[in-house]
Amino acid sequence: MLTTAALSSAQQEEVRALHQAVAAHDGVSALDEAALLALADDTAQHLLLEDPEAAATAETRLLGYTSVLADGTVQGMVHPEHRRRGHGSALLQAALALRPDAGVWAHGALPGSLAFLTAAGLEETRRLLTLHRSLGSGRPVPEVRPASLPNLQLDTFDPERDAERWVAVNAGAFRDHPEQGALTRADLDRRLAEPWFDPADLLVARRAGELVGFVWVKREHPGATASDAEIYVVATDPSVQGHGVAGHLLAASLRRLQEAGVPGVELYVEADNAPALRLYENWGFAVSGRDVQMRATARR
C-alpha cells in the first residue's frame, strides 16, 4: 500500500477511473467534492492499494483508494471486482492509523458499507440527507413575502468585488458546521475555477451595497437543462437572519431554474437540523438519499 500527500497526474487519473467504475456499480459517488478536489493538491493523505501482478497486463491495477482529508474526513472505495478480499479492511485500518479520530463517510448509506464499518467497530455520529424537488410545470415555486429589510437588492456575484465578503458571510452563517464554515478564500477560488462554475448561478443579496446573503446553484454542465441542478449552498449574514432574505433568494433562484427548463433541484441538509428540514418540506422538498458518517468507538 502506498501512502502519499501528492498524487502524480497518472495516479490522479487512476483514482478517477476507479471512482467512475465504483459509481457505475454502486449508483452513488464514493468521494465527495472535497475529496475529488484534493486529488490535485496537497491537502490530503492518499492511500492507494495496487495490484502488483497487473503491471504487465490489461487488468485493473488500482484495487482500492482512500482519502484522508486534513479535517479527518475519510472516504474510500474498492473496485467492484476485487471486494471481499480484505482490501477494504486494509485501507480502513491504515486510515485509522493516520487519523484515529477519523469521520468515515458511507455515501449513500449502502447496507454493505454500513455493515462493514459497524463490524470494524465504528458507530454512526452524523447523517446527511439529500432532498429533491421537481421544478416541472405542475410544481410552482411558493410565493414568499419580500424580505423585510430596506435597501435590499438581488444581484449576480462579482468575484473581484464579492469574494472576501462571501467568505465572511459564509463563515458567520455556518460557524457551527464542520466543513462549510471552514471554507477559506483559497477554497472559494478553487471552486470558482471549476468548469461547472457560472457567475449567473450565484445570486447574492445586497443591503445598501454590501453582500448579506447568497444562494449558489451548481450545474455540472452550465447552460444544460436536461439534468437536475444542486442548491449548492444558501447563507445569510447573522445580522439579517430572520428577515426572510434566504427565502427571497431561494424563491428567485428556483424560479430562474424553472424558467430555464431545469427539471428539478436537490440539496443537502443535516438530518438533525429540524428547522431547515421543516422549511424545505414546506417548499416541497422530499428526502431522496442519505450519507452516514461513522467514527471508531472508545473501545477500539
Short mmCIF file of C-alpha atoms in Angstrom, two decimals, residues 10-276:
data_model
loop_
_atom_site.label_atom_id
_atom_site.label_comp_id
_atom_site.label_asym_id
_atom_site.label_seq_id
_atom_site.Cartn_x
_atom_site.Cartn_y
_atom_site.Cartn_z
CA ALA A 10 -1.17 9.33 -13.73
CA GLN A 11 -2.26 8.39 -10.22
CA GLN A 12 -4.99 11.03 -10.28
CA GLU A 13 -6.34 9.54 -13.48
CA GLU A 14 -6.24 6.05 -11.95
CA VAL A 15 -8.24 7.22 -8.94
CA ARG A 16 -10.78 8.99 -11.15
CA ALA A 17 -11.17 5.88 -13.29
CA LEU A 18 -11.69 3.76 -10.16
CA HIS A 19 -14.19 6.33 -8.89
CA GLN A 20 -16.19 6.10 -12.11
CA ALA A 21 -16.21 2.30 -12.01
CA VAL A 22 -17.39 2.26 -8.39
CA ALA A 23 -20.08 4.90 -9.02
CA ALA A 24 -21.40 2.96 -12.02
CA HIS A 25 -21.59 -0.22 -9.96
CA ASP A 26 -22.94 1.20 -6.68
CA GLY A 27 -25.10 4.01 -8.03
CA VAL A 28 -23.51 6.54 -5.69
CA SER A 29 -20.28 8.53 -5.60
CA ALA A 30 -17.73 7.16 -3.12
CA LEU A 31 -15.93 10.52 -2.92
CA ASP A 32 -17.46 13.91 -2.23
CA GLU A 33 -16.45 17.19 -3.82
CA ALA A 34 -13.76 17.98 -1.25
CA ALA A 35 -12.08 14.61 -1.77
CA LEU A 36 -12.20 14.94 -5.56
CA LEU A 37 -10.71 18.43 -5.43
CA ALA A 38 -7.98 17.18 -3.09
CA LEU A 39 -6.74 14.72 -5.72
CA ALA A 40 -4.93 17.60 -7.40
CA ASP A 41 -3.42 19.36 -4.39
CA ASP A 42 -1.56 18.63 -1.16
CA THR A 43 -4.44 18.95 1.31
CA ALA A 44 -4.95 15.22 1.88
CA GLN A 45 -3.22 11.92 2.51
CA HIS A 46 -3.90 9.39 -0.24
CA LEU A 47 -3.84 5.64 0.35
CA LEU A 48 -3.51 3.55 -2.82
CA LEU A 49 -3.78 -0.20 -2.94
CA GLU A 50 -2.32 -1.50 -6.20
CA ASP A 51 -2.21 -4.96 -7.71
CA PRO A 52 1.48 -5.71 -8.36
CA GLU A 53 0.58 -8.62 -10.63
CA ALA A 54 -1.38 -6.37 -13.00
CA ALA A 55 1.55 -4.18 -14.04
CA ALA A 56 2.22 -6.11 -17.23
CA THR A 57 -1.39 -6.94 -18.07
CA ALA A 58 -4.54 -5.09 -19.08
CA GLU A 59 -6.21 -5.89 -15.77
CA THR A 60 -7.16 -3.33 -13.14
CA ARG A 61 -4.05 -2.02 -11.37
CA LEU A 62 -5.61 0.18 -8.68
CA LEU A 63 -7.66 -2.11 -6.44
CA GLY A 64 -8.66 0.48 -3.85
CA TYR A 65 -8.21 4.04 -2.70
CA THR A 66 -8.86 6.01 0.48
CA SER A 67 -8.70 9.76 1.03
CA VAL A 68 -7.83 11.24 4.44
CA LEU A 69 -8.57 14.97 4.37
CA ALA A 70 -6.93 17.47 6.70
CA ASP A 71 -10.12 17.74 8.77
CA GLY A 72 -10.06 13.98 9.45
CA THR A 73 -12.75 13.11 6.90
CA VAL A 74 -12.16 9.66 5.39
CA GLN A 75 -13.69 8.24 2.22
CA GLY A 76 -12.68 5.08 0.46
CA MET A 77 -13.56 2.61 -2.26
CA VAL A 78 -12.57 -0.80 -3.59
CA HIS A 79 -13.01 -1.88 -7.20
CA PRO A 80 -16.21 -3.98 -7.51
CA GLU A 81 -14.30 -6.92 -8.98
CA HIS A 82 -11.89 -7.06 -6.03
CA ARG A 83 -14.15 -6.83 -3.00
CA ARG A 84 -14.46 -9.26 -0.09
CA ARG A 85 -10.73 -9.98 -0.13
CA GLY A 86 -9.69 -7.83 2.80
CA HIS A 87 -8.74 -4.77 0.74
CA GLY A 88 -11.34 -2.53 2.37
CA SER A 89 -10.23 -3.58 5.84
CA ALA A 90 -6.60 -2.89 5.00
CA LEU A 91 -7.40 0.59 3.72
CA LEU A 92 -9.63 1.39 6.70
CA GLN A 93 -7.05 0.28 9.25
CA ALA A 94 -4.35 2.32 7.50
CA ALA A 95 -6.61 5.39 7.51
CA LEU A 96 -7.44 4.97 11.20
CA ALA A 97 -3.75 4.61 11.98
CA LEU A 98 -3.22 8.03 10.39
CA ARG A 99 -6.32 9.57 11.99
CA PRO A 100 -7.79 7.64 14.94
CA ASP A 101 -10.40 10.41 15.21
CA ALA A 102 -11.47 9.96 11.59
CA GLY A 103 -15.02 10.59 10.48
CA VAL A 104 -15.58 7.85 7.87
CA TRP A 105 -18.28 8.52 5.28
CA ALA A 106 -20.59 5.84 3.93
CA HIS A 107 -22.01 7.74 0.97
CA GLY A 108 -25.46 6.57 0.01
CA ALA A 109 -25.73 4.69 3.32
CA LEU A 110 -25.43 1.44 1.36
CA PRO A 111 -26.24 -1.58 3.56
CA GLY A 112 -22.97 -3.31 2.71
CA SER A 113 -20.91 -0.24 3.62
CA LEU A 114 -22.74 0.29 6.90
CA ALA A 115 -22.36 -3.39 7.83
CA PHE A 116 -18.64 -3.29 7.01
CA LEU A 117 -17.98 -0.19 9.12
CA THR A 118 -20.12 -1.44 12.00
CA ALA A 119 -18.23 -4.75 12.03
CA ALA A 120 -15.00 -2.74 12.21
CA GLY A 121 -16.21 -1.11 15.43
CA LEU A 122 -17.46 2.21 14.05
CA GLU A 123 -20.70 3.89 15.08
CA GLU A 124 -22.89 6.45 13.34
CA THR A 125 -22.23 10.01 14.52
CA ARG A 126 -23.72 12.09 11.72
CA ARG A 127 -26.33 11.77 8.98
CA LEU A 128 -26.65 13.98 5.93
CA LEU A 129 -29.86 13.94 3.89
CA THR A 130 -30.31 14.66 0.20
CA LEU A 131 -33.58 16.45 -0.56
CA HIS A 132 -35.12 16.73 -4.01
CA ARG A 133 -37.83 18.88 -5.56
CA SER A 134 -39.30 18.76 -9.03
CA LEU A 135 -39.47 22.01 -11.00
CA GLY A 136 -41.98 20.70 -13.54
CA SER A 137 -44.85 22.88 -14.70
CA GLY A 138 -47.13 21.26 -12.13
CA ARG A 139 -44.89 22.29 -9.23
CA PRO A 140 -44.97 26.08 -8.95
CA VAL A 141 -42.42 27.76 -6.71
CA PRO A 142 -44.07 29.03 -3.49
CA GLU A 143 -44.77 32.72 -3.28
CA VAL A 144 -42.84 34.41 -0.48
CA ARG A 145 -43.24 37.83 1.02
CA PRO A 146 -40.46 40.28 0.16
CA ALA A 147 -37.64 40.39 2.67
CA SER A 148 -38.47 42.80 5.49
CA LEU A 149 -35.36 44.90 5.04
CA PRO A 150 -34.97 48.26 3.30
CA ASN A 151 -32.45 48.76 0.52
CA LEU A 152 -32.21 45.04 -0.29
CA GLN A 153 -31.37 44.17 -3.88
CA LEU A 154 -30.63 40.94 -5.71
CA ASP A 155 -27.57 40.82 -7.91
CA THR A 156 -25.09 38.46 -9.56
CA PHE A 157 -21.85 37.52 -7.80
CA ASP A 158 -18.80 39.52 -8.86
CA PRO A 159 -15.58 37.64 -7.88
CA GLU A 160 -13.41 40.74 -7.64
CA ARG A 161 -15.94 42.70 -5.61
CA ASP A 162 -17.54 39.95 -3.54
CA ALA A 163 -15.06 37.14 -2.81
CA GLU A 164 -13.79 38.31 0.58
CA ARG A 165 -17.26 39.28 1.78
CA TRP A 166 -18.62 35.92 0.57
CA VAL A 167 -16.09 34.11 2.77
CA ALA A 168 -17.06 36.24 5.79
CA VAL A 169 -20.81 35.74 5.32
CA ASN A 170 -20.34 32.01 4.77
CA ALA A 171 -18.22 31.70 7.92
CA GLY A 172 -20.78 33.57 10.01
CA ALA A 173 -23.74 31.63 8.68
CA PHE A 174 -22.05 28.23 9.14
CA ARG A 175 -19.91 28.88 12.21
CA ASP A 176 -21.07 25.58 13.74
CA HIS A 177 -20.77 23.49 10.57
CA PRO A 178 -17.65 21.26 10.44
CA GLU A 179 -16.95 21.67 6.72
CA GLN A 180 -18.89 24.56 5.19
CA GLY A 181 -17.97 27.06 7.89
CA ALA A 182 -14.26 26.33 7.46
CA LEU A 183 -14.06 27.35 3.80
CA THR A 184 -11.26 29.82 3.07
CA ARG A 185 -10.65 32.25 0.22
CA ALA A 186 -8.43 29.60 -1.37
CA ASP A 187 -11.28 27.07 -1.12
CA LEU A 188 -13.64 29.53 -2.77
CA ASP A 189 -11.17 30.33 -5.54
CA ARG A 190 -10.70 26.62 -6.21
CA ARG A 191 -14.45 26.23 -6.74
CA LEU A 192 -14.71 29.36 -8.86
CA ALA A 193 -12.12 27.79 -11.16
CA GLU A 194 -14.15 24.59 -11.65
CA PRO A 195 -15.64 24.03 -15.14
CA TRP A 196 -19.17 23.98 -13.71
CA PHE A 197 -18.96 27.47 -12.17
CA ASP A 198 -21.23 30.09 -13.76
CA PRO A 199 -21.42 33.55 -12.11
CA ALA A 200 -25.07 33.76 -13.14
CA ASP A 201 -25.80 30.78 -10.88
CA LEU A 202 -24.52 32.58 -7.77
CA LEU A 203 -27.26 35.01 -6.76
CA VAL A 204 -26.44 37.48 -3.98
CA ALA A 205 -28.47 39.85 -1.83
CA ARG A 206 -27.02 43.28 -1.13
CA ARG A 207 -28.15 45.68 1.55
CA ALA A 208 -27.02 49.23 0.91
CA GLY A 209 -24.46 47.74 -1.45
CA GLU A 210 -22.99 45.17 0.98
CA LEU A 211 -23.37 41.44 0.35
CA VAL A 212 -25.54 39.96 3.14
CA GLY A 213 -26.68 36.66 1.64
CA PHE A 214 -26.39 34.32 -1.31
CA VAL A 215 -27.76 31.22 -2.96
CA TRP A 216 -25.36 29.23 -5.14
CA VAL A 217 -26.61 26.79 -7.76
CA LYS A 218 -24.29 24.09 -9.07
CA ARG A 219 -24.85 22.62 -12.50
CA GLU A 220 -22.28 20.13 -13.73
CA HIS A 221 -22.98 21.27 -17.30
CA PRO A 222 -23.72 25.02 -17.22
CA GLY A 223 -26.48 26.01 -19.60
CA ALA A 224 -27.80 22.45 -19.89
CA THR A 225 -31.40 21.82 -18.86
CA ALA A 226 -31.67 18.04 -19.19
CA SER A 227 -30.38 17.27 -15.70
CA ASP A 228 -31.20 18.44 -12.19
CA ALA A 229 -29.34 21.29 -10.52
CA GLU A 230 -27.98 21.38 -6.98
CA ILE A 231 -28.71 24.14 -4.49
CA TYR A 232 -25.04 24.18 -3.54
CA VAL A 233 -25.33 26.49 -0.55
CA VAL A 234 -27.74 29.08 0.88
CA ALA A 235 -26.48 31.51 3.51
CA THR A 236 -27.31 34.83 5.12
CA ASP A 237 -25.23 37.02 7.38
CA PRO A 238 -26.26 36.67 11.06
CA SER A 239 -27.13 40.39 11.08
CA VAL A 240 -30.04 39.86 8.67
CA GLN A 241 -31.24 36.40 9.66
CA GLY A 242 -34.93 36.20 10.49
CA HIS A 243 -35.91 38.79 7.88
CA GLY A 244 -36.78 36.45 5.01
CA VAL A 245 -33.62 37.06 3.00
CA ALA A 246 -32.87 33.35 2.46
CA GLY A 247 -36.43 32.62 1.32
CA HIS A 248 -36.33 35.58 -1.05
CA LEU A 249 -33.07 34.34 -2.57
CA LEU A 250 -34.19 30.72 -2.81
CA ALA A 251 -37.50 31.58 -4.47
CA ALA A 252 -35.79 33.80 -7.04
CA SER A 253 -33.23 31.10 -7.81
CA LEU A 254 -35.83 28.32 -8.16
CA ARG A 255 -37.95 30.44 -10.48
CA ARG A 256 -34.93 31.19 -12.62
CA LEU A 257 -34.13 27.48 -12.93
CA GLN A 258 -37.76 26.61 -13.64
CA GLU A 259 -37.98 29.25 -16.37
CA ALA A 260 -34.79 27.82 -17.88
CA GLY A 261 -36.40 24.38 -18.10
CA VAL A 262 -34.31 22.65 -15.42
CA PRO A 263 -36.39 19.61 -14.33
CA GLY A 264 -35.54 19.56 -10.62
CA VAL A 265 -33.19 20.53 -7.84
CA GLU A 266 -31.52 18.79 -4.91
CA LEU A 267 -29.77 19.99 -1.80
CA TYR A 268 -28.08 18.58 1.29
CA VAL A 269 -29.10 19.17 4.90
CA GLU A 270 -28.05 17.71 8.24
CA ALA A 271 -30.59 15.16 9.48
CA ASP A 272 -30.73 16.77 12.93
CA ASN A 273 -31.44 20.27 11.56
CA ALA A 274 -35.17 20.21 12.27
CA PRO A 275 -35.88 23.88 11.38
CA ALA A 276 -34.20 23.54 7.97
#
